[in-house]
Short mmCIF file of C-alpha atoms in Angstrom, two decimals:
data_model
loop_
_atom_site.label_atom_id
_atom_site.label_comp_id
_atom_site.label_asym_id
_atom_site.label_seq_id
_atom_site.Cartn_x
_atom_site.Cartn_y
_atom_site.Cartn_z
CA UNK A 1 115.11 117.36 113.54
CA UNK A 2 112.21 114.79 111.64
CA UNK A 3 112.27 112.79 114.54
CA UNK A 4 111.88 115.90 116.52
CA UNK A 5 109.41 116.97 114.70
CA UNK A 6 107.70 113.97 114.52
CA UNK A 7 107.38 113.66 118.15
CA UNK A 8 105.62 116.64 118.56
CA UNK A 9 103.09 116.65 115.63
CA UNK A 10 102.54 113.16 117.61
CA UNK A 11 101.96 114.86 120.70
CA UNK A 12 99.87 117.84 119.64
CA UNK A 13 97.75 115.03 118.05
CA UNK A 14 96.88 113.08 121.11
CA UNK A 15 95.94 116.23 123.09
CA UNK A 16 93.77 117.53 120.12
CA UNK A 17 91.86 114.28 120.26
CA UNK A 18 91.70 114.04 124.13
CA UNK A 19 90.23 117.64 124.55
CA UNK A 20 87.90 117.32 121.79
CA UNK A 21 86.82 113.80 121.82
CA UNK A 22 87.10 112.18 124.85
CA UNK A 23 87.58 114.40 128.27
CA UNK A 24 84.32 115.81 126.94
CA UNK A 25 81.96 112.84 127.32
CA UNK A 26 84.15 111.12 130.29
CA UNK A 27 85.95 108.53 128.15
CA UNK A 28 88.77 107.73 129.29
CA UNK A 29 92.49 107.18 127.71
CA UNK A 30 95.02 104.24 127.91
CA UNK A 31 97.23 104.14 130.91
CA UNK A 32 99.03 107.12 132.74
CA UNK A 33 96.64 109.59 130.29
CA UNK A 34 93.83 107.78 131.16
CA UNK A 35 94.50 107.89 135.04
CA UNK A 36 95.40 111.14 134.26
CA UNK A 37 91.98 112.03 133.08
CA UNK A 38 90.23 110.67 136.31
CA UNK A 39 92.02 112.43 138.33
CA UNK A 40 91.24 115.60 136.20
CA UNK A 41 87.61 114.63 136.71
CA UNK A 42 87.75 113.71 140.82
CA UNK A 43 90.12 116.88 141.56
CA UNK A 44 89.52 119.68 139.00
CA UNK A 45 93.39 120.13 138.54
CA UNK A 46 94.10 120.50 134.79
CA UNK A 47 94.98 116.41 133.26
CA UNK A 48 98.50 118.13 131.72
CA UNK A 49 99.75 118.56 135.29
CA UNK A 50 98.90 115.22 136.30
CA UNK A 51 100.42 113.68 133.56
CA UNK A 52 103.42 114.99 133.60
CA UNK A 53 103.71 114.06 137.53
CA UNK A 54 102.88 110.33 136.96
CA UNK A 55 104.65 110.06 134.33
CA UNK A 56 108.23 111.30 135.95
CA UNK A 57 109.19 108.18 137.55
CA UNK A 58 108.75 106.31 134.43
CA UNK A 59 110.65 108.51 133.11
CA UNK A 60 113.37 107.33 134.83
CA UNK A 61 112.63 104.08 134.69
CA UNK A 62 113.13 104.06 130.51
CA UNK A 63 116.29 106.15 131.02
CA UNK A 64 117.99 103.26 132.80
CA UNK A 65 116.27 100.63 130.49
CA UNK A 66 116.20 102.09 127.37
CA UNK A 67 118.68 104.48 126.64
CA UNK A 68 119.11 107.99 126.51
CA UNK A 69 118.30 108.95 122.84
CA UNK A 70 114.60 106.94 123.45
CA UNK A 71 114.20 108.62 126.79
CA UNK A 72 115.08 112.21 125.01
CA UNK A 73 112.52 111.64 122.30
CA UNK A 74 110.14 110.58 125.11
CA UNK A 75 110.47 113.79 127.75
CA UNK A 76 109.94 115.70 124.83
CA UNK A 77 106.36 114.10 123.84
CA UNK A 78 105.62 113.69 127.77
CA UNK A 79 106.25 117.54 127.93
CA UNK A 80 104.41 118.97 124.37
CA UNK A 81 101.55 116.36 125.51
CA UNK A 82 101.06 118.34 129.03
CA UNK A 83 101.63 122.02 127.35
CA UNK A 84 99.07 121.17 125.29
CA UNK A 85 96.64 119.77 127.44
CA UNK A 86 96.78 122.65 129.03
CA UNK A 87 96.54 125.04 126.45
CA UNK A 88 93.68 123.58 124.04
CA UNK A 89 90.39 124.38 125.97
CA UNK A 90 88.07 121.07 126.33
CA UNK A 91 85.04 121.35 123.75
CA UNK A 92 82.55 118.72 122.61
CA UNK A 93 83.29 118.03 118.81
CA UNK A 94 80.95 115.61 118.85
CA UNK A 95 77.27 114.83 120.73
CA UNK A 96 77.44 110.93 120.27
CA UNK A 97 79.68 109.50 122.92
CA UNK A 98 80.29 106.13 121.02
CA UNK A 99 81.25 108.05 117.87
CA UNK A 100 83.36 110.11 120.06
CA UNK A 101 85.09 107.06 121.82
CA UNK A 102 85.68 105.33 118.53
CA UNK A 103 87.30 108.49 116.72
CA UNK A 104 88.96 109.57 119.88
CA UNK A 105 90.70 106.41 119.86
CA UNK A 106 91.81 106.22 116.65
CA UNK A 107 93.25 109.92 117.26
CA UNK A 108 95.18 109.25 119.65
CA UNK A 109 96.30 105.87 118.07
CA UNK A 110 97.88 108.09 114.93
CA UNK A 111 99.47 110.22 117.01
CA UNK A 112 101.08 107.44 119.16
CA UNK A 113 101.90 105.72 116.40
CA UNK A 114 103.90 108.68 114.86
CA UNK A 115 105.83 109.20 118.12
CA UNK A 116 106.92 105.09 117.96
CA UNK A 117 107.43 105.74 114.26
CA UNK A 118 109.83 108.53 115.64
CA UNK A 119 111.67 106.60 117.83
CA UNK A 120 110.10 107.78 121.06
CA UNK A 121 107.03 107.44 123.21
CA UNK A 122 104.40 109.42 124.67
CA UNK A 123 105.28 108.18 128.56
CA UNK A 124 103.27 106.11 130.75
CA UNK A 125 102.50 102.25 129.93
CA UNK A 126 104.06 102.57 126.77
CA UNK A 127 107.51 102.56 128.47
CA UNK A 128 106.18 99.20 130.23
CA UNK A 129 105.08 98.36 126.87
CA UNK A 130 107.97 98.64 124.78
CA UNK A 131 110.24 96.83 127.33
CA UNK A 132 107.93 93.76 127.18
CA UNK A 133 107.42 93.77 123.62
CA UNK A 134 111.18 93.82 123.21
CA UNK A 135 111.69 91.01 125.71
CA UNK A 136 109.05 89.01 124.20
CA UNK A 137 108.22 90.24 120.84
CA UNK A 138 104.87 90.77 121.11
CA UNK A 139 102.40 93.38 119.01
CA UNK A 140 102.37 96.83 121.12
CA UNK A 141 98.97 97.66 120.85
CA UNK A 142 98.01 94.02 122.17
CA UNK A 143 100.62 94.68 125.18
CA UNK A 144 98.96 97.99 126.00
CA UNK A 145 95.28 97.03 125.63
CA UNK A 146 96.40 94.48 128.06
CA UNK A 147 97.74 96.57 130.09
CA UNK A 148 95.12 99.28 130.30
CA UNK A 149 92.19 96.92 132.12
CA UNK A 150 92.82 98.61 135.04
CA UNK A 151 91.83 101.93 133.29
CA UNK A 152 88.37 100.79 132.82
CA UNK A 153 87.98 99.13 135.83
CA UNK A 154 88.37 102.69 137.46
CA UNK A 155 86.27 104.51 135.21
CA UNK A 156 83.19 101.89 135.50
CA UNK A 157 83.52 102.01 139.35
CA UNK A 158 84.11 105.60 139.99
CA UNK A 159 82.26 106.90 137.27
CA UNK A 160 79.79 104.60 135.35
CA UNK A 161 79.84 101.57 133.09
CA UNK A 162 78.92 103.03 129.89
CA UNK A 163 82.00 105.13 130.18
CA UNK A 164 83.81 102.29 130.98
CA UNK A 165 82.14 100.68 128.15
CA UNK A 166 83.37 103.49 126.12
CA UNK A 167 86.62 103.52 127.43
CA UNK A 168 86.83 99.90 126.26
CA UNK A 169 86.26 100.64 122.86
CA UNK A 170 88.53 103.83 122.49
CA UNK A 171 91.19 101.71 124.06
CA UNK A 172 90.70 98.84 121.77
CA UNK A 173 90.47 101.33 118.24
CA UNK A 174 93.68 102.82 120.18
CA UNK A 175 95.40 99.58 120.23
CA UNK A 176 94.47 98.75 116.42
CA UNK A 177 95.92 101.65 115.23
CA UNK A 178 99.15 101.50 117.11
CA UNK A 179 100.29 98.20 115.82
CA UNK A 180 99.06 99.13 112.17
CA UNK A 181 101.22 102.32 112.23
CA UNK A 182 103.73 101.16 114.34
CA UNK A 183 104.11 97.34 112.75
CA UNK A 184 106.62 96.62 115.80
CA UNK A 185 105.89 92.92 115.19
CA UNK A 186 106.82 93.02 111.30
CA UNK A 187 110.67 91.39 111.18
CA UNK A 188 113.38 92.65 108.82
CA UNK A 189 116.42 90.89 107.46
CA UNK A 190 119.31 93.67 106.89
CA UNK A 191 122.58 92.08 105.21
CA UNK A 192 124.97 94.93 105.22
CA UNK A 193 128.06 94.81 103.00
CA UNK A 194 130.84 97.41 104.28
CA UNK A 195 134.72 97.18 105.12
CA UNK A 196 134.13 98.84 108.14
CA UNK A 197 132.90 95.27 109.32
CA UNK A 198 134.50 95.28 112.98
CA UNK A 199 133.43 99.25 113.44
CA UNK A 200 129.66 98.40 112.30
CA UNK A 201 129.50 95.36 114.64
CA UNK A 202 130.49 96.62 117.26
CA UNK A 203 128.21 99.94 117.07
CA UNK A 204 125.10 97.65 116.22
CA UNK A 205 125.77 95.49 119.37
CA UNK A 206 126.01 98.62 121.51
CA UNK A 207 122.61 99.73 120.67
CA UNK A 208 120.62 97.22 119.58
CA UNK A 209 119.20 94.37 121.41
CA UNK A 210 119.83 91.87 118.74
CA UNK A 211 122.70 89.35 117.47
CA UNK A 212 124.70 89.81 114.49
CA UNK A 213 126.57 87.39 112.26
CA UNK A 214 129.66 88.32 110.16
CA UNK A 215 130.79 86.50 107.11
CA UNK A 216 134.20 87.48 104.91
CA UNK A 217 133.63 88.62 101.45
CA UNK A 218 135.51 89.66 98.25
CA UNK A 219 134.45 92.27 96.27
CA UNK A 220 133.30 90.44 92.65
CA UNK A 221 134.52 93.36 90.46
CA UNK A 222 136.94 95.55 92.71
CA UNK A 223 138.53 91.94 94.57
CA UNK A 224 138.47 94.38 97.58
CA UNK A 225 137.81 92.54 101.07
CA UNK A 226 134.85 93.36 103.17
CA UNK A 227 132.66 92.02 105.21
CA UNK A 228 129.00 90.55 105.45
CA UNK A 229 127.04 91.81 108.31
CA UNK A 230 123.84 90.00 108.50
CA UNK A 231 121.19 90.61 111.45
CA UNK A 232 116.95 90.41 111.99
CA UNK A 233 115.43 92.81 113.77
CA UNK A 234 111.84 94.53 114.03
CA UNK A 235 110.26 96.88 111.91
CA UNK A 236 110.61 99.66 114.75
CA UNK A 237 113.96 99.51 114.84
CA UNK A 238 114.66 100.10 111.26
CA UNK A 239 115.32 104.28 111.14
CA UNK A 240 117.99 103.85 114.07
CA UNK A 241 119.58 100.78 112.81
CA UNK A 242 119.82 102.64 109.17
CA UNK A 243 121.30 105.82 111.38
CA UNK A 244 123.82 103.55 113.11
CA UNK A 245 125.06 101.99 110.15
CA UNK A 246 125.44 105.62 108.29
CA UNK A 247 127.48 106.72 111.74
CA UNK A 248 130.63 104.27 110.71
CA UNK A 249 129.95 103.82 107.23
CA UNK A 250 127.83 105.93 104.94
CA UNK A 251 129.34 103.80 101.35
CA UNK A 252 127.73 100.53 103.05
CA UNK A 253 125.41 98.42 100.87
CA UNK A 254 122.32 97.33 102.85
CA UNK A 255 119.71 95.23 101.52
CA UNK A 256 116.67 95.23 103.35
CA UNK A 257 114.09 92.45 102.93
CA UNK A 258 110.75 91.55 104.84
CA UNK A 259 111.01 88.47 106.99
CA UNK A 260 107.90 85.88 106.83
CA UNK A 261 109.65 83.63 110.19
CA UNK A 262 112.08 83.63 112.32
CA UNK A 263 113.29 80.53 114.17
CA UNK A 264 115.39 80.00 116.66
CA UNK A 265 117.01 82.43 119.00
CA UNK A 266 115.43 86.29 117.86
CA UNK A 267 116.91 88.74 121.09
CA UNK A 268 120.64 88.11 122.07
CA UNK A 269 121.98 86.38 125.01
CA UNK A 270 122.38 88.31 127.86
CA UNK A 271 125.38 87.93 129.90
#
């Protein structure tokens, strides 16, 4: 229900600061909201419709790729995020477009930023985005900045260059406040101490895209053996790897520390 919840506080967020900040002056957003938005503008069809519509084969894409708990979480934002676009009417908050385009960003940065932190997404490039950064590791505001060129490309031709201008620097805020939020890039070294050892294993290695090494251990006071389950993984991951671990064995021990480096092999082998 908190990730639920989270989600859609997330959601209602983004669309607050869309319909207030940006669709106002012509800034546009990152990816599938921001083509969204110019569509909006060219056609006159409310931006919630067209967002939901691009955003449906995506959707299916991240239910084959990553997994049907991320892809629940996901619909969910996708649809509160097109309700609401809908239903908030578009007002100018604010006359200066720059101030708009920098606190418009950082708006809809939050509320992305809860949705990651609640183990979903809000559609669009950040499904492209979170399958990149978990192939190669990389911060996910960086990835979707990256990503999101073609955004202002369209907005400067179609429309003008200062909004494209603007665009540039809502996108970038965007981006800043994702990966401050979200700290995707931030690695995490879990040793877990449980005689469920097998059970755990196997359950991490089902759902997460990381290794694990297990060691044999002897309780010091009860002489009881367990085992040593020791893995690194990334900030995001933390909540579900903490759920997964409480699914087999809610008496495990799990100490949690902050990784400076990690050498060597990071994602598992894939066979």
């Amino acid at each position: 229900m908190l990730k639920s919840a989270g989600i859609i506080i997330g959601s209602i967020i983004v669309s607050f600061a869309f319909n207030l900040f940006l669709i106002p002056h012509g800034i546009m957003s990152s990816g599938i909201s921001g083509l969204s938005i110019i569509l909006s503008m060219l056609t006159s069809i409310n931006t919630g419709i067209y967002n939901f519509l691009l955003n449906f084969p995506l959707l299916v894409l991240g239910y084959m790729k990553l997994g049907r708990k991320f892809i629940f979480y996901t619909i969910l934002s996708v649809i509160t995020i097109s309700i609401t676009l809908y239903a908030i009417p578009v007002f100018k908050l604010a006359e200066d477009p720059i101030l708009s385009s920098i606190f418009g960003g950082a708006i809809v940065g939050l509320g992305i930023g809860i949705i990651f932190r609640s183990s979903g997404s809000s559609g669009g490039f950040d499904i492209i985005g979170m399958l990149l950064a978990r192939r190669k590791d990389f911060p996910m505001g960086t990835l979707l900045f990256a990503m999101n060129s073609v955004v202002i490309l369209l907005s400067g031709f179609l429309f003008s260059w200062d909004a494209a201008l603007n665009t540039l620097v809502s996108i970038f805020v965007l981006g800043k406040v994702i990966d401050k939020i979200h700290t995707h890039h931030v690695k995490l070294t879990l040793m877990i101490i449980t005689r469920k050892g097998e059970e755990v294993k196997q359950h991490l290695l089902k759902n997460v895209y990381r290794g694990v090494t297990v060691i044999d251990s002897v309780g010091g006071f009860s002489n009881e053996k367990s085992n040593v389950i020791i893995t690194v993984i990334s900030r995001y991951e933390l909540t579900e790897v903490k759920t997964l671990i409480e699914e087999i064995d809610p008496e495990a021990f799990v100490n949690i520390t902050e990784t400076l480096e990690v050498m060597g092999l990071f994602h598992r082998k894939q066979h």
